[in-house]
PDB file of C-alpha atoms in Angstrom:
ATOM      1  CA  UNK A   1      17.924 -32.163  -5.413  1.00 61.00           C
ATOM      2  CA  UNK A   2      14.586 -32.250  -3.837  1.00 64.00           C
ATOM      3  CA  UNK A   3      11.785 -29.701  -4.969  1.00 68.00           C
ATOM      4  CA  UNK A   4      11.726 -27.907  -1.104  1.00 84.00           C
ATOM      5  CA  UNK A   5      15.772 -27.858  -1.226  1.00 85.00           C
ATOM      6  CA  UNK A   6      15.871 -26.656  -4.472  1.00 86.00           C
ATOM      7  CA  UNK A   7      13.468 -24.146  -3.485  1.00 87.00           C
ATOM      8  CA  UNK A   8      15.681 -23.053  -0.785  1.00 82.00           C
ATOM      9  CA  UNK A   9      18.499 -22.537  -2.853  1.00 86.00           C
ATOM     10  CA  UNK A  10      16.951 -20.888  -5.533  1.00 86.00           C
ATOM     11  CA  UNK A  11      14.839 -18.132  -3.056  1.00 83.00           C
ATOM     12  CA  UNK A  12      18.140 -17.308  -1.198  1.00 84.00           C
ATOM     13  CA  UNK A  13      20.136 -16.323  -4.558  1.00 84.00           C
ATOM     14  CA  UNK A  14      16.834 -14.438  -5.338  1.00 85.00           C
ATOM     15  CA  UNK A  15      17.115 -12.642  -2.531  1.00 80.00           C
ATOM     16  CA  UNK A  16      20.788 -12.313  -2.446  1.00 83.00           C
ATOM     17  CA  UNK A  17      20.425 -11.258  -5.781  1.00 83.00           C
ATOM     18  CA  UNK A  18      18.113  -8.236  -4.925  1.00 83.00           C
ATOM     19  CA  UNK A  19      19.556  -7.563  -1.712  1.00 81.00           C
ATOM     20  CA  UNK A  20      23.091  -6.772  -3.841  1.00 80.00           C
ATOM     21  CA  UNK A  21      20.870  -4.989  -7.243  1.00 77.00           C
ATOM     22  CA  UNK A  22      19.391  -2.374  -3.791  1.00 77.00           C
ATOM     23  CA  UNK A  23      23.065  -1.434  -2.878  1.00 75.00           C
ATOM     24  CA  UNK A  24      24.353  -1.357  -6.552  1.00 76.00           C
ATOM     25  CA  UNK A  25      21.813   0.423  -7.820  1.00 77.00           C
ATOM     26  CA  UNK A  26      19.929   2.826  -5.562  1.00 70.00           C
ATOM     27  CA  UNK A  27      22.636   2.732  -2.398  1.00 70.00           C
ATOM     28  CA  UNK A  28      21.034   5.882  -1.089  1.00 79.00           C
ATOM     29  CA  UNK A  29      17.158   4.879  -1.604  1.00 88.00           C
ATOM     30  CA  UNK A  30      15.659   3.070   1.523  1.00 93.00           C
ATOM     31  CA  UNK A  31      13.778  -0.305   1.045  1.00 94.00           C
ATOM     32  CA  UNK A  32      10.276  -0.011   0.430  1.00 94.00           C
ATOM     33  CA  UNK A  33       7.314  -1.921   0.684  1.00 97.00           C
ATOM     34  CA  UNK A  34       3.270  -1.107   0.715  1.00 97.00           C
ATOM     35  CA  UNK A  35       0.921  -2.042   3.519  1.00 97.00           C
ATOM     36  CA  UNK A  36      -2.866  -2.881   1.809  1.00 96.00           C
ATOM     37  CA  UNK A  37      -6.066  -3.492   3.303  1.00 95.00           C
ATOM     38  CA  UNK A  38      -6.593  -5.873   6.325  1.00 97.00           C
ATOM     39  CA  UNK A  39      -7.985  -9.628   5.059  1.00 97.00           C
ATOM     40  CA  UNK A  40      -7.378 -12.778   5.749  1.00 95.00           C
ATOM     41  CA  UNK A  41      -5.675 -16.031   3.383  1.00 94.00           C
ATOM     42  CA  UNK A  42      -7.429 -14.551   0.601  1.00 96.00           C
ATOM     43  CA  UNK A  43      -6.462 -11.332   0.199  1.00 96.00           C
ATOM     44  CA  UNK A  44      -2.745 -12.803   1.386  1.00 96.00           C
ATOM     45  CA  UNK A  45      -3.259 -15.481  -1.946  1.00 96.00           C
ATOM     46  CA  UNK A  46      -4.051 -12.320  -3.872  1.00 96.00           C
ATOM     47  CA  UNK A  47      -0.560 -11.478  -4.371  1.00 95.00           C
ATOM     48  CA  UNK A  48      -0.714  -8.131  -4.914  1.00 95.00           C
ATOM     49  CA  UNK A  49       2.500  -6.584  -3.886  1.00 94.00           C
ATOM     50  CA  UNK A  50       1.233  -5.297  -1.122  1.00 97.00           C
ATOM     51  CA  UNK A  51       1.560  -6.667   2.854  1.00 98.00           C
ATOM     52  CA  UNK A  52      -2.005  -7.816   3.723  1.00 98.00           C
ATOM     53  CA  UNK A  53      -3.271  -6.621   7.353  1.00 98.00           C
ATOM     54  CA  UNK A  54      -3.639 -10.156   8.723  1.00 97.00           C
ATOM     55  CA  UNK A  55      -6.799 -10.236  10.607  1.00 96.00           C
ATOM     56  CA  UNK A  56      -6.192 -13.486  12.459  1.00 93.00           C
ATOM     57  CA  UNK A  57      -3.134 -12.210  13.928  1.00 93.00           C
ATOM     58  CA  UNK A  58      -5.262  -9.629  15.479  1.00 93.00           C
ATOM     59  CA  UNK A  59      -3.970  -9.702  19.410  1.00 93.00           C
ATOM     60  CA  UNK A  60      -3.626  -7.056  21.976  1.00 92.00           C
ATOM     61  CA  UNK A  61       0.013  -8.188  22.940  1.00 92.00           C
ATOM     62  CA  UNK A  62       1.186  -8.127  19.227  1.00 95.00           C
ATOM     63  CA  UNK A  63       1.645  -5.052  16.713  1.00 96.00           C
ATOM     64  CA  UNK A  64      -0.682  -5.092  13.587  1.00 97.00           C
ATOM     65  CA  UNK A  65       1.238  -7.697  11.769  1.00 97.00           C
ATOM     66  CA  UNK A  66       1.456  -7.575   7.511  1.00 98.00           C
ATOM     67  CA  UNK A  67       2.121 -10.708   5.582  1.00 98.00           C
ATOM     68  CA  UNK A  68       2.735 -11.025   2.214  1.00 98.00           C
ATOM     69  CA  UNK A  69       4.136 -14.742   0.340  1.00 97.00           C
ATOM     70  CA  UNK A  70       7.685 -14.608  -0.338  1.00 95.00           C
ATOM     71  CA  UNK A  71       6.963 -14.880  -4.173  1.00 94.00           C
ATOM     72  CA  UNK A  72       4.880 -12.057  -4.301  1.00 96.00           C
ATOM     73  CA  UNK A  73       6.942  -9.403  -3.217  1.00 95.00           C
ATOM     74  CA  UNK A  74       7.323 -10.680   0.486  1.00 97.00           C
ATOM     75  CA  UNK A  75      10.803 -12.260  -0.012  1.00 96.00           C
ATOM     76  CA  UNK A  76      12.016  -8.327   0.157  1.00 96.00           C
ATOM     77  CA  UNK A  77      12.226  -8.485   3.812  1.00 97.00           C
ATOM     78  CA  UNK A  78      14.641 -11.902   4.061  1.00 96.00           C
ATOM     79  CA  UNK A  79      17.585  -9.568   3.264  1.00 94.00           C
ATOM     80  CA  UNK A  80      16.850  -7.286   6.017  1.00 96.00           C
ATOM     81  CA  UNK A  81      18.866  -7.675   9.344  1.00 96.00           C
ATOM     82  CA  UNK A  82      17.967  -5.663  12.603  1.00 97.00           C
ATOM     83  CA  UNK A  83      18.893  -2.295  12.207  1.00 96.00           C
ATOM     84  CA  UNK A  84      17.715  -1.944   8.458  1.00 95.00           C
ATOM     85  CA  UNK A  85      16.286   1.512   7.643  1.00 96.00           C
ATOM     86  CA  UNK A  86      13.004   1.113   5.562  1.00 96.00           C
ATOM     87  CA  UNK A  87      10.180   3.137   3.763  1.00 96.00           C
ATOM     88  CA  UNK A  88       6.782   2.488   3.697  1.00 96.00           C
ATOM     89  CA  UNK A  89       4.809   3.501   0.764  1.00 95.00           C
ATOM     90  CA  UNK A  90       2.462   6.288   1.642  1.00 95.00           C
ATOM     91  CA  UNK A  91       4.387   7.332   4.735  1.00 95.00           C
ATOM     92  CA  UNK A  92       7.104  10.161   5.631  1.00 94.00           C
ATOM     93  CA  UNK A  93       8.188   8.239   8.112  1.00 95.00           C
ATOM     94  CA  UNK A  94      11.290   5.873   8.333  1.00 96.00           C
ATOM     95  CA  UNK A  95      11.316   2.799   9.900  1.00 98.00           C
ATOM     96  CA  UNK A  96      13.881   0.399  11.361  1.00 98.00           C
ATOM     97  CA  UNK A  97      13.919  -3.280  12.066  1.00 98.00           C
ATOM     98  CA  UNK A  98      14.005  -3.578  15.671  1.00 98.00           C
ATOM     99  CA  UNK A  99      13.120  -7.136  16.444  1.00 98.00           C
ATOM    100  CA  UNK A 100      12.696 -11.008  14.949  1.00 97.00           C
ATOM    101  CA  UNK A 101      11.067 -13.370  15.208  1.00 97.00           C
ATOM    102  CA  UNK A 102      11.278 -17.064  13.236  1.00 97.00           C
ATOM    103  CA  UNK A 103       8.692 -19.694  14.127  1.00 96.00           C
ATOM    104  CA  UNK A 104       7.077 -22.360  12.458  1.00 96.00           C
ATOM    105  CA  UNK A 105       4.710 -22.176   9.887  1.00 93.00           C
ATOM    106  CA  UNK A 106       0.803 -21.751  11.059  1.00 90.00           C
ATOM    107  CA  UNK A 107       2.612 -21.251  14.439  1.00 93.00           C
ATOM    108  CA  UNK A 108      -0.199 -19.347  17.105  1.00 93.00           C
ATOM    109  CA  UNK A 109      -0.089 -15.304  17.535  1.00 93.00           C
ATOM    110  CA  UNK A 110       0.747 -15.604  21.082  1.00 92.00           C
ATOM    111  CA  UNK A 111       4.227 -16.541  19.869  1.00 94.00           C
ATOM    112  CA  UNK A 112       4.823 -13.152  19.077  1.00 95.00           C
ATOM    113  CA  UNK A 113       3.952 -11.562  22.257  1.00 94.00           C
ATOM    114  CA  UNK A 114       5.977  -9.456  23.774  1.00 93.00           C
ATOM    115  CA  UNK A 115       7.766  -8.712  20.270  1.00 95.00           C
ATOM    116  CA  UNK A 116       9.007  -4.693  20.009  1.00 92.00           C
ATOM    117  CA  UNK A 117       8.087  -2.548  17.529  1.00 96.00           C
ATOM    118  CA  UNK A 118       5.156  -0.640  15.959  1.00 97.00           C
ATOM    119  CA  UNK A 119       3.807  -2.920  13.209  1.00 97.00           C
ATOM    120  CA  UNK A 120       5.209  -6.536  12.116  1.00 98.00           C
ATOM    121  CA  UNK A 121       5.742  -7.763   8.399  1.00 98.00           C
ATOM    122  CA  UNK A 122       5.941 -11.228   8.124  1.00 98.00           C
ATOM    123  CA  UNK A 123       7.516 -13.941   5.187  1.00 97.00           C
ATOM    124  CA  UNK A 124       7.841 -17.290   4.617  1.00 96.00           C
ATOM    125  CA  UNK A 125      11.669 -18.713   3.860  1.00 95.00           C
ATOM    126  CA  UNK A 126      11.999 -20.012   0.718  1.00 94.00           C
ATOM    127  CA  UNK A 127      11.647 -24.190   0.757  1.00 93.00           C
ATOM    128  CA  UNK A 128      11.743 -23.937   4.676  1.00 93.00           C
ATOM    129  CA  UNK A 129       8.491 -24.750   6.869  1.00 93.00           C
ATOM    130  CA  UNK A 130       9.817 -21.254   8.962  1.00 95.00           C
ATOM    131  CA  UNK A 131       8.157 -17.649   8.929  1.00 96.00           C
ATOM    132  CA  UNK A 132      10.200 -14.628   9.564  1.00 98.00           C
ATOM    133  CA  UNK A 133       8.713 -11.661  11.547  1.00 98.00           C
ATOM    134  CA  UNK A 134       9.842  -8.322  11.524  1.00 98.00           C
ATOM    135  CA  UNK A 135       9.410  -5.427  13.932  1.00 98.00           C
ATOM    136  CA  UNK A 136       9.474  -2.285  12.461  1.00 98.00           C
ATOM    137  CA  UNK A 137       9.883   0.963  15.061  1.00 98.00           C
ATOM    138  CA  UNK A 138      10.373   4.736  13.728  1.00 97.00           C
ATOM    139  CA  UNK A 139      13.879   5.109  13.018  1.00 96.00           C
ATOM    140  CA  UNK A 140      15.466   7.543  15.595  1.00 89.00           C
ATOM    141  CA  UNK A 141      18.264   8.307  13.223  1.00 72.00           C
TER     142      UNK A 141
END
């Protein structure tokens, strides 16, 4: 098997895998993640947990968007489908995905105009040259 297929095989059980631990083991406790401070590739390289502000991604037609690598706690948001209800850390209020986006790795921010939502969190896919974007709203539920 080659190393990016493998990869891809390997990250979806992971996140199949923790997508199925979420239901078993805390069915009534919401997703969460943690946005941290705004930065650029290093801050994103850090791998801290938390969903680095991405500075670069900075456009008037796009919601602040949050990145974090999909082996440092970003690969939490490749189980989500629209309509997932979410917490973020620090915040009483819960959010819902609301819109997607996939597009190429390195692709430009103005392929995410237009996009709904109030803020974005963004992933790479496991062994795939794709990003996933999220757009997270307030739930109205």
């Amino acid at each position: 098997m080659l190393p990016t297929e493998t990869e891809r095989v390997l990250g979806t059980a992971k996140v199949a895998l923790q997508t199925a631990a979420q239901e078993l083991i805390a069915p009534d406790q919401l997703p969460r993640i943690t946005l941290g401070a705004e930065g650029g590739t290093r801050e994103l390289d850090a791998c801290t947990g938390e969903f680095t502000e991405m500075i670069t991604y900075r456009d008037a037609a796009v919601p602040p968007l949050y990145a974090a690598h999909n082996n440092c706690g970003g690969d939490i948001i490749l189980g989500w489908q629209l309509g997932t209800r979410v917490q973020v850390a620090g915040s009483d209020t819960v959010y819902e995905v609301v819109d997607e986006r996939r597009t190429p790795k390195g692709a430009p921010v103005d392929t995410l105009a237009g996009i709904d939502g109030e803020l974005l969190v963004q992933t790479c896919f496991y062994g795939e040259d794709q990003m996933r974007f999220l757009a997270l709203a307030p739930s109205p539920a």
